[in-house]
PDB file of C-alpha atoms in Angstrom:
ATOM      1  CA  MET A   1      55.582  58.905 -51.879  1.00  0.00           C
ATOM      2  CA  SER A   2      52.757  56.435 -52.575  1.00  0.00           C
ATOM      3  CA  ARG A   3      50.398  55.487 -49.741  1.00  0.00           C
ATOM      4  CA  TYR A   4      50.030  51.953 -48.277  1.00  0.00           C
ATOM      5  CA  VAL A   5      47.379  51.040 -45.669  1.00  0.00           C
ATOM      6  CA  ALA A   6      47.710  47.837 -43.696  1.00  0.00           C
ATOM      7  CA  LEU A   7      44.438  46.453 -42.226  1.00  0.00           C
ATOM      8  CA  GLY A   8      44.055  43.381 -39.974  1.00  0.00           C
ATOM      9  CA  SER A   9      44.415  41.498 -36.726  1.00  0.00           C
ATOM     10  CA  SER A  10      47.388  40.275 -34.712  1.00  0.00           C
ATOM     11  CA  MET A  11      48.489  37.999 -37.522  1.00  0.00           C
ATOM     12  CA  ALA A  12      49.356  41.183 -39.415  1.00  0.00           C
ATOM     13  CA  ALA A  13      50.278  43.286 -36.374  1.00  0.00           C
ATOM     14  CA  GLY A  14      52.923  40.967 -34.982  1.00  0.00           C
ATOM     15  CA  PRO A  15      52.594  40.920 -31.196  1.00  0.00           C
ATOM     16  CA  GLY A  16      55.860  40.417 -29.407  1.00  0.00           C
ATOM     17  CA  ILE A  17      58.090  40.936 -32.413  1.00  0.00           C
ATOM     18  CA  ARG A  18      60.475  43.679 -31.271  1.00  0.00           C
ATOM     19  CA  PRO A  19      60.593  46.590 -31.540  1.00  0.00           C
ATOM     20  CA  SER A  20      57.098  47.876 -31.259  1.00  0.00           C
ATOM     21  CA  ALA A  21      55.839  50.308 -33.897  1.00  0.00           C
ATOM     22  CA  PRO A  22      56.310  53.930 -32.774  1.00  0.00           C
ATOM     23  CA  GLY A  23      53.027  55.386 -31.479  1.00  0.00           C
ATOM     24  CA  ALA A  24      51.250  51.987 -31.587  1.00  0.00           C
ATOM     25  CA  PRO A  25      48.089  52.059 -29.373  1.00  0.00           C
ATOM     26  CA  PHE A  26      48.185  50.063 -26.160  1.00  0.00           C
ATOM     27  CA  GLY A  27      47.122  46.525 -26.728  1.00  0.00           C
ATOM     28  CA  SER A  28      47.524  46.662 -30.514  1.00  0.00           C
ATOM     29  CA  GLY A  29      50.637  44.411 -30.532  1.00  0.00           C
ATOM     30  CA  ARG A  30      51.797  46.290 -33.576  1.00  0.00           C
ATOM     31  CA  SER A  31      55.404  45.617 -34.494  1.00  0.00           C
ATOM     32  CA  ALA A  32      57.835  47.801 -36.386  1.00  0.00           C
ATOM     33  CA  ARG A  33      58.977  44.611 -38.108  1.00  0.00           C
ATOM     34  CA  ASN A  34      55.609  43.236 -39.178  1.00  0.00           C
ATOM     35  CA  TYR A  35      55.083  42.448 -42.898  1.00  0.00           C
ATOM     36  CA  ALA A  36      53.532  45.889 -43.603  1.00  0.00           C
ATOM     37  CA  HIS A  37      56.605  47.697 -42.290  1.00  0.00           C
ATOM     38  CA  LEU A  38      58.952  45.456 -44.215  1.00  0.00           C
ATOM     39  CA  VAL A  39      57.042  45.886 -47.477  1.00  0.00           C
ATOM     40  CA  ALA A  40      56.782  49.690 -47.032  1.00  0.00           C
ATOM     41  CA  GLU A  41      60.523  49.870 -46.482  1.00  0.00           C
ATOM     42  CA  ARG A  42      61.327  47.751 -49.602  1.00  0.00           C
ATOM     43  CA  LEU A  43      58.942  49.681 -51.863  1.00  0.00           C
ATOM     44  CA  ASN A  44      59.494  53.135 -50.278  1.00  0.00           C
ATOM     45  CA  LEU A  45      55.799  53.555 -49.485  1.00  0.00           C
ATOM     46  CA  ASP A  46      54.159  55.812 -46.946  1.00  0.00           C
ATOM     47  CA  LEU A  47      52.701  53.320 -44.522  1.00  0.00           C
ATOM     48  CA  VAL A  48      49.547  53.722 -42.466  1.00  0.00           C
ATOM     49  CA  ASP A  49      49.444  50.621 -40.264  1.00  0.00           C
ATOM     50  CA  VAL A  50      46.137  50.231 -38.339  1.00  0.00           C
ATOM     51  CA  THR A  51      46.499  46.539 -37.676  1.00  0.00           C
ATOM     52  CA  PHE A  52      45.302  45.644 -34.216  1.00  0.00           C
ATOM     53  CA  SER A  53      45.493  42.470 -32.133  1.00  0.00           C
ATOM     54  CA  GLY A  54      42.087  41.003 -31.504  1.00  0.00           C
ATOM     55  CA  ALA A  55      40.474  42.711 -34.487  1.00  0.00           C
ATOM     56  CA  THR A  56      37.492  41.139 -36.262  1.00  0.00           C
ATOM     57  CA  THR A  57      35.938  41.984 -39.556  1.00  0.00           C
ATOM     58  CA  ALA A  58      33.517  44.312 -37.629  1.00  0.00           C
ATOM     59  CA  HIS A  59      36.533  46.305 -36.372  1.00  0.00           C
ATOM     60  CA  VAL A  60      37.743  46.771 -39.864  1.00  0.00           C
ATOM     61  CA  LEU A  61      34.289  47.905 -41.084  1.00  0.00           C
ATOM     62  CA  HIS A  62      32.350  49.695 -38.404  1.00  0.00           C
ATOM     63  CA  GLU A  63      33.287  49.046 -34.808  1.00  0.00           C
ATOM     64  CA  ARG A  64      35.813  50.867 -32.573  1.00  0.00           C
ATOM     65  CA  GLN A  65      38.530  48.801 -30.886  1.00  0.00           C
ATOM     66  CA  ARG A  66      39.663  50.271 -27.618  1.00  0.00           C
ATOM     67  CA  SER A  67      40.575  53.870 -28.613  1.00  0.00           C
ATOM     68  CA  ALA A  68      40.921  52.962 -32.305  1.00  0.00           C
ATOM     69  CA  ARG A  69      38.353  53.960 -34.875  1.00  0.00           C
ATOM     70  CA  PRO A  70      37.184  51.328 -37.451  1.00  0.00           C
ATOM     71  CA  GLN A  71      40.255  50.484 -39.555  1.00  0.00           C
ATOM     72  CA  ILE A  72      38.649  51.208 -42.904  1.00  0.00           C
ATOM     73  CA  GLU A  73      38.515  54.905 -41.978  1.00  0.00           C
ATOM     74  CA  ALA A  74      42.268  54.995 -42.565  1.00  0.00           C
ATOM     75  CA  LEU A  75      41.560  54.805 -46.282  1.00  0.00           C
ATOM     76  CA  ASP A  76      41.262  58.123 -48.119  1.00  0.00           C
ATOM     77  CA  GLY A  77      41.219  56.955 -51.791  1.00  0.00           C
ATOM     78  CA  SER A  78      44.773  57.854 -52.547  1.00  0.00           C
ATOM     79  CA  GLU A  79      46.216  54.431 -51.727  1.00  0.00           C
ATOM     80  CA  GLU A  80      48.403  52.475 -54.048  1.00  0.00           C
ATOM     81  CA  LEU A  81      48.424  49.336 -51.899  1.00  0.00           C
ATOM     82  CA  VAL A  82      46.091  47.993 -49.212  1.00  0.00           C
ATOM     83  CA  THR A  83      46.725  44.631 -47.423  1.00  0.00           C
ATOM     84  CA  ILE A  84      44.139  42.723 -45.404  1.00  0.00           C
ATOM     85  CA  THR A  85      44.679  39.846 -42.915  1.00  0.00           C
ATOM     86  CA  ILE A  86      41.424  39.307 -40.990  1.00  0.00           C
ATOM     87  CA  GLY A  87      38.823  36.706 -40.054  1.00  0.00           C
ATOM     88  CA  GLY A  88      40.517  34.401 -37.587  1.00  0.00           C
ATOM     89  CA  ASN A  89      39.162  36.179 -34.535  1.00  0.00           C
ATOM     90  CA  ASP A  90      35.605  35.956 -35.980  1.00  0.00           C
ATOM     91  CA  VAL A  91      35.830  32.197 -35.971  1.00  0.00           C
ATOM     92  CA  GLY A  92      37.806  31.763 -32.710  1.00  0.00           C
ATOM     93  CA  TYR A  93      40.833  30.235 -34.505  1.00  0.00           C
ATOM     94  CA  VAL A  94      43.679  31.256 -32.150  1.00  0.00           C
ATOM     95  CA  PRO A  95      41.470  31.259 -28.990  1.00  0.00           C
ATOM     96  CA  LEU A  96      40.593  27.620 -29.846  1.00  0.00           C
ATOM     97  CA  LEU A  97      44.320  26.732 -30.142  1.00  0.00           C
ATOM     98  CA  MET A  98      45.171  28.632 -26.914  1.00  0.00           C
ATOM     99  CA  ALA A  99      42.341  26.856 -25.076  1.00  0.00           C
ATOM    100  CA  ALA A 100      43.506  23.467 -26.423  1.00  0.00           C
ATOM    101  CA  SER A 101      47.026  24.139 -25.100  1.00  0.00           C
ATOM    102  CA  LEU A 102      45.809  24.764 -21.571  1.00  0.00           C
ATOM    103  CA  PRO A 103      46.091  22.075 -18.817  1.00  0.00           C
ATOM    104  CA  ALA A 104      42.955  20.099 -18.397  1.00  0.00           C
ATOM    105  CA  ILE A 105      42.193  21.728 -15.063  1.00  0.00           C
ATOM    106  CA  ALA A 106      42.302  25.132 -16.645  1.00  0.00           C
ATOM    107  CA  ARG A 107      39.997  24.070 -19.401  1.00  0.00           C
ATOM    108  CA  ARG A 108      37.489  22.785 -16.796  1.00  0.00           C
ATOM    109  CA  LEU A 109      37.545  26.245 -15.066  1.00  0.00           C
ATOM    110  CA  LEU A 110      36.603  27.843 -18.368  1.00  0.00           C
ATOM    111  CA  ALA A 111      34.112  25.091 -19.254  1.00  0.00           C
ATOM    112  CA  GLY A 112      31.396  27.030 -20.984  1.00  0.00           C
ATOM    113  CA  ARG A 113      33.664  29.049 -23.323  1.00  0.00           C
ATOM    114  CA  VAL A 114      35.906  26.150 -24.002  1.00  0.00           C
ATOM    115  CA  ARG A 115      33.082  23.884 -24.916  1.00  0.00           C
ATOM    116  CA  GLU A 116      31.824  26.433 -27.421  1.00  0.00           C
ATOM    117  CA  LEU A 117      35.319  26.807 -28.965  1.00  0.00           C
ATOM    118  CA  PHE A 118      35.629  23.043 -29.331  1.00  0.00           C
ATOM    119  CA  ASP A 119      32.156  22.600 -30.813  1.00  0.00           C
ATOM    120  CA  ARG A 120      32.752  21.803 -34.507  1.00  0.00           C
ATOM    121  CA  ALA A 121      29.228  22.805 -35.534  1.00  0.00           C
ATOM    122  CA  ALA A 122      29.683  26.205 -33.867  1.00  0.00           C
ATOM    123  CA  ARG A 123      32.975  26.632 -35.765  1.00  0.00           C
ATOM    124  CA  GLU A 124      31.257  25.729 -39.034  1.00  0.00           C
ATOM    125  CA  ARG A 125      28.624  28.291 -38.382  1.00  0.00           C
ATOM    126  CA  ALA A 126      31.170  30.956 -37.618  1.00  0.00           C
ATOM    127  CA  LEU A 127      33.081  30.106 -40.851  1.00  0.00           C
ATOM    128  CA  ASP A 128      29.864  30.410 -42.903  1.00  0.00           C
ATOM    129  CA  ASP A 129      29.352  33.850 -41.291  1.00  0.00           C
ATOM    130  CA  VAL A 130      32.895  35.044 -41.872  1.00  0.00           C
ATOM    131  CA  ALA A 131      32.637  34.115 -45.517  1.00  0.00           C
ATOM    132  CA  ASP A 132      30.029  36.781 -45.910  1.00  0.00           C
ATOM    133  CA  ALA A 133      31.934  39.263 -43.699  1.00  0.00           C
ATOM    134  CA  LEU A 134      35.141  38.897 -45.716  1.00  0.00           C
ATOM    135  CA  ARG A 135      33.292  39.621 -48.926  1.00  0.00           C
ATOM    136  CA  GLY A 136      31.905  42.713 -47.158  1.00  0.00           C
ATOM    137  CA  VAL A 137      35.427  43.779 -46.249  1.00  0.00           C
ATOM    138  CA  GLY A 138      36.678  43.277 -49.781  1.00  0.00           C
ATOM    139  CA  THR A 139      33.788  45.198 -51.251  1.00  0.00           C
ATOM    140  CA  ALA A 140      34.125  48.074 -48.781  1.00  0.00           C
ATOM    141  CA  VAL A 141      37.854  48.446 -49.236  1.00  0.00           C
ATOM    142  CA  ARG A 142      37.605  48.395 -52.989  1.00  0.00           C
ATOM    143  CA  GLY A 143      34.958  51.178 -52.771  1.00  0.00           C
ATOM    144  CA  ARG A 144      37.061  53.383 -50.513  1.00  0.00           C
ATOM    145  CA  ALA A 145      40.381  52.744 -52.293  1.00  0.00           C
ATOM    146  CA  PRO A 146      39.396  52.367 -55.977  1.00  0.00           C
ATOM    147  CA  GLN A 147      42.854  52.960 -57.349  1.00  0.00           C
ATOM    148  CA  ALA A 148      44.703  50.579 -54.992  1.00  0.00           C
ATOM    149  CA  ARG A 149      45.910  47.072 -55.350  1.00  0.00           C
ATOM    150  CA  VAL A 150      43.924  45.356 -52.605  1.00  0.00           C
ATOM    151  CA  VAL A 151      45.519  42.136 -51.390  1.00  0.00           C
ATOM    152  CA  PHE A 152      44.116  39.625 -48.969  1.00  0.00           C
ATOM    153  CA  VAL A 153      46.915  37.851 -47.070  1.00  0.00           C
ATOM    154  CA  ASP A 154      45.786  34.698 -45.403  1.00  0.00           C
ATOM    155  CA  TYR A 155      47.061  33.210 -42.166  1.00  0.00           C
ATOM    156  CA  LEU A 156      50.386  31.450 -41.806  1.00  0.00           C
ATOM    157  CA  THR A 157      50.154  27.710 -41.139  1.00  0.00           C
ATOM    158  CA  LEU A 158      50.241  27.339 -37.357  1.00  0.00           C
ATOM    159  CA  LEU A 159      49.986  23.529 -36.827  1.00  0.00           C
ATOM    160  CA  PRO A 160      51.936  20.600 -38.228  1.00  0.00           C
ATOM    161  CA  ALA A 161      50.505  18.371 -40.802  1.00  0.00           C
ATOM    162  CA  GLU A 162      47.880  15.749 -39.895  1.00  0.00           C
ATOM    163  CA  GLY A 163      49.479  12.856 -38.055  1.00  0.00           C
ATOM    164  CA  ALA A 164      52.370  14.936 -36.728  1.00  0.00           C
ATOM    165  CA  PRO A 165      52.411  15.608 -32.978  1.00  0.00           C
ATOM    166  CA  ALA A 166      51.468  19.092 -31.809  1.00  0.00           C
ATOM    167  CA  ALA A 167      51.898  18.688 -28.021  1.00  0.00           C
ATOM    168  CA  PRO A 168      50.282  19.777 -25.764  1.00  0.00           C
ATOM    169  CA  LEU A 169      47.336  19.816 -28.128  1.00  0.00           C
ATOM    170  CA  SER A 170      45.336  16.549 -28.393  1.00  0.00           C
ATOM    171  CA  VAL A 171      44.916  14.865 -31.749  1.00  0.00           C
ATOM    172  CA  GLU A 172      41.231  15.863 -31.693  1.00  0.00           C
ATOM    173  CA  HIS A 173      41.879  19.548 -30.902  1.00  0.00           C
ATOM    174  CA  ALA A 174      44.732  19.807 -33.462  1.00  0.00           C
ATOM    175  CA  ASP A 175      42.496  18.263 -36.142  1.00  0.00           C
ATOM    176  CA  LEU A 176      39.819  20.803 -35.351  1.00  0.00           C
ATOM    177  CA  GLY A 177      42.334  23.654 -35.621  1.00  0.00           C
ATOM    178  CA  ARG A 178      43.484  22.295 -39.053  1.00  0.00           C
ATOM    179  CA  PHE A 179      39.840  22.177 -40.182  1.00  0.00           C
ATOM    180  CA  VAL A 180      39.273  25.785 -39.174  1.00  0.00           C
ATOM    181  CA  CYS A 181      42.587  26.812 -40.820  1.00  0.00           C
ATOM    182  CA  ALA A 182      41.670  25.123 -44.108  1.00  0.00           C
ATOM    183  CA  ARG A 183      38.170  26.592 -44.237  1.00  0.00           C
ATOM    184  CA  LEU A 184      39.457  30.056 -43.342  1.00  0.00           C
ATOM    185  CA  GLU A 185      41.927  29.860 -46.270  1.00  0.00           C
ATOM    186  CA  ASP A 186      39.090  28.772 -48.607  1.00  0.00           C
ATOM    187  CA  VAL A 187      36.743  31.545 -47.590  1.00  0.00           C
ATOM    188  CA  THR A 188      39.447  34.206 -47.727  1.00  0.00           C
ATOM    189  CA  ALA A 189      40.384  33.075 -51.215  1.00  0.00           C
ATOM    190  CA  ALA A 190      36.697  33.113 -52.290  1.00  0.00           C
ATOM    191  CA  ALA A 191      36.205  36.604 -50.870  1.00  0.00           C
ATOM    192  CA  ALA A 192      39.246  37.953 -52.741  1.00  0.00           C
ATOM    193  CA  GLN A 193      37.949  36.446 -56.034  1.00  0.00           C
ATOM    194  CA  ALA A 194      34.433  37.617 -55.509  1.00  0.00           C
ATOM    195  CA  THR A 195      35.367  41.231 -54.808  1.00  0.00           C
ATOM    196  CA  GLY A 196      38.169  41.689 -57.356  1.00  0.00           C
ATOM    197  CA  CYS A 197      40.978  41.658 -54.853  1.00  0.00           C
ATOM    198  CA  GLU A 198      44.264  39.829 -55.037  1.00  0.00           C
ATOM    199  CA  LEU A 199      45.373  36.979 -52.699  1.00  0.00           C
ATOM    200  CA  VAL A 200      48.654  36.049 -51.129  1.00  0.00           C
ATOM    201  CA  ARG A 201      48.464  32.448 -49.961  1.00  0.00           C
ATOM    202  CA  ALA A 202      50.737  32.638 -46.899  1.00  0.00           C
ATOM    203  CA  GLY A 203      49.147  29.515 -45.451  1.00  0.00           C
ATOM    204  CA  HIS A 204      50.061  27.450 -48.487  1.00  0.00           C
ATOM    205  CA  ALA A 205      53.608  28.858 -48.632  1.00  0.00           C
ATOM    206  CA  SER A 206      54.207  28.123 -44.990  1.00  0.00           C
ATOM    207  CA  ARG A 207      53.371  24.412 -44.913  1.00  0.00           C
ATOM    208  CA  GLY A 208      56.193  22.719 -43.078  1.00  0.00           C
ATOM    209  CA  HIS A 209      57.112  25.948 -41.276  1.00  0.00           C
ATOM    210  CA  ASP A 210      54.704  25.606 -38.351  1.00  0.00           C
ATOM    211  CA  GLY A 211      55.795  26.292 -34.857  1.00  0.00           C
ATOM    212  CA  TRP A 212      56.828  22.689 -34.196  1.00  0.00           C
ATOM    213  CA  SER A 213      59.059  22.525 -37.375  1.00  0.00           C
ATOM    214  CA  ALA A 214      62.810  22.869 -37.676  1.00  0.00           C
ATOM    215  CA  ASP A 215      62.455  26.167 -39.530  1.00  0.00           C
ATOM    216  CA  PRO A 216      59.360  27.817 -37.913  1.00  0.00           C
ATOM    217  CA  TRP A 217      57.675  30.915 -39.265  1.00  0.00           C
ATOM    218  CA  ALA A 218      55.224  30.848 -36.434  1.00  0.00           C
ATOM    219  CA  VAL A 219      55.314  30.197 -32.672  1.00  0.00           C
ATOM    220  CA  ALA A 220      54.107  26.897 -31.149  1.00  0.00           C
ATOM    221  CA  ALA A 221      52.102  26.568 -27.914  1.00  0.00           C
ATOM    222  CA  GLY A 222      53.483  28.325 -24.880  1.00  0.00           C
ATOM    223  CA  LEU A 223      53.015  31.032 -22.329  1.00  0.00           C
ATOM    224  CA  PRO A 224      52.235  34.486 -23.748  1.00  0.00           C
ATOM    225  CA  LEU A 225      55.150  36.542 -22.552  1.00  0.00           C
ATOM    226  CA  PRO A 226      55.587  40.172 -23.530  1.00  0.00           C
ATOM    227  CA  TRP A 227      59.308  39.914 -24.490  1.00  0.00           C
ATOM    228  CA  ARG A 228      58.818  37.294 -27.251  1.00  0.00           C
ATOM    229  CA  PRO A 229      56.369  36.643 -30.142  1.00  0.00           C
ATOM    230  CA  ALA A 230      52.957  35.488 -29.080  1.00  0.00           C
ATOM    231  CA  PRO A 231      52.099  31.798 -29.200  1.00  0.00           C
ATOM    232  CA  PHE A 232      50.257  30.747 -32.349  1.00  0.00           C
ATOM    233  CA  HIS A 233      51.343  33.923 -34.169  1.00  0.00           C
ATOM    234  CA  PRO A 234      54.109  34.778 -36.700  1.00  0.00           C
ATOM    235  CA  ASN A 235      57.698  35.131 -35.516  1.00  0.00           C
ATOM    236  CA  ALA A 236      60.198  37.481 -37.209  1.00  0.00           C
ATOM    237  CA  ALA A 237      61.085  34.938 -39.834  1.00  0.00           C
ATOM    238  CA  GLY A 238      57.409  34.408 -40.659  1.00  0.00           C
ATOM    239  CA  MET A 239      56.902  38.142 -41.049  1.00  0.00           C
ATOM    240  CA  ARG A 240      59.892  38.297 -43.459  1.00  0.00           C
ATOM    241  CA  ALA A 241      58.525  35.453 -45.359  1.00  0.00           C
ATOM    242  CA  VAL A 242      55.089  37.008 -45.714  1.00  0.00           C
ATOM    243  CA  ALA A 243      56.667  40.315 -46.746  1.00  0.00           C
ATOM    244  CA  ASP A 244      58.580  38.488 -49.480  1.00  0.00           C
ATOM    245  CA  LEU A 245      55.305  36.850 -50.683  1.00  0.00           C
ATOM    246  CA  ILE A 246      53.600  40.222 -50.890  1.00  0.00           C
ATOM    247  CA  LEU A 247      56.593  41.730 -52.698  1.00  0.00           C
ATOM    248  CA  GLU A 248      56.555  38.935 -55.237  1.00  0.00           C
ATOM    249  CA  GLN A 249      52.783  39.443 -55.801  1.00  0.00           C
ATOM    250  CA  VAL A 250      52.834  43.212 -56.231  1.00  0.00           C
ATOM    251  CA  GLY A 251      55.933  42.967 -58.414  1.00  0.00           C
ATOM    252  CA  LYS A 252      54.011  40.839 -60.953  1.00  0.00           C
ATOM    253  CA  ASN A 253      52.378  43.889 -62.558  1.00  0.00           C
TER     254      ASN A 253
END
């Protein structure tokens, strides 16, 4: 059976999508119905899923996360397929959206951190930094898995289109979220191209399937509760849709 390693953050792990993956580390939010598990089932691949909620590019490359070793260490060179969804935590994407959905009084209590998240110049600097980090991820993965098809999978669209309401987010905060989303898609695509990796454009495919839509692939603002998919993250339909996109991509050759 061919080997498939899934790397990434909560956008790949699937926090709150039941059931949890057997043996998943505490706090990883790893679902047995995330896109990696669905792809592995369809292609009959031997899956090693090391996705972990909260992961950054550093956790992929060289830093431990809780009890988990750097994700790249899961690669042994025998892989047929590697998928990567990472970068959002480096730039504070979902934390920004979560902060924007808080009541004003809560934002005041978290004043310093919230101000930094809402600082557009700080987000731009973080996006410049993650562009380099994503190229580092692509290069390192290609080096450790030289025979594999390495596929970057960008983030699902989380917010409705400009001009559409995204309550409780203000227009200003929603626009900042859209800016971060668009730049993150761009730098992910650039990293894939620069490092000889493939790209699945989940963000583009999911336009109109945001959490406020009639056919959502992601969850809108709300309380993070353990028995349902996390706010500003894929739901089960979103994971199925991303799995289909990956299957379409890897079936091209």
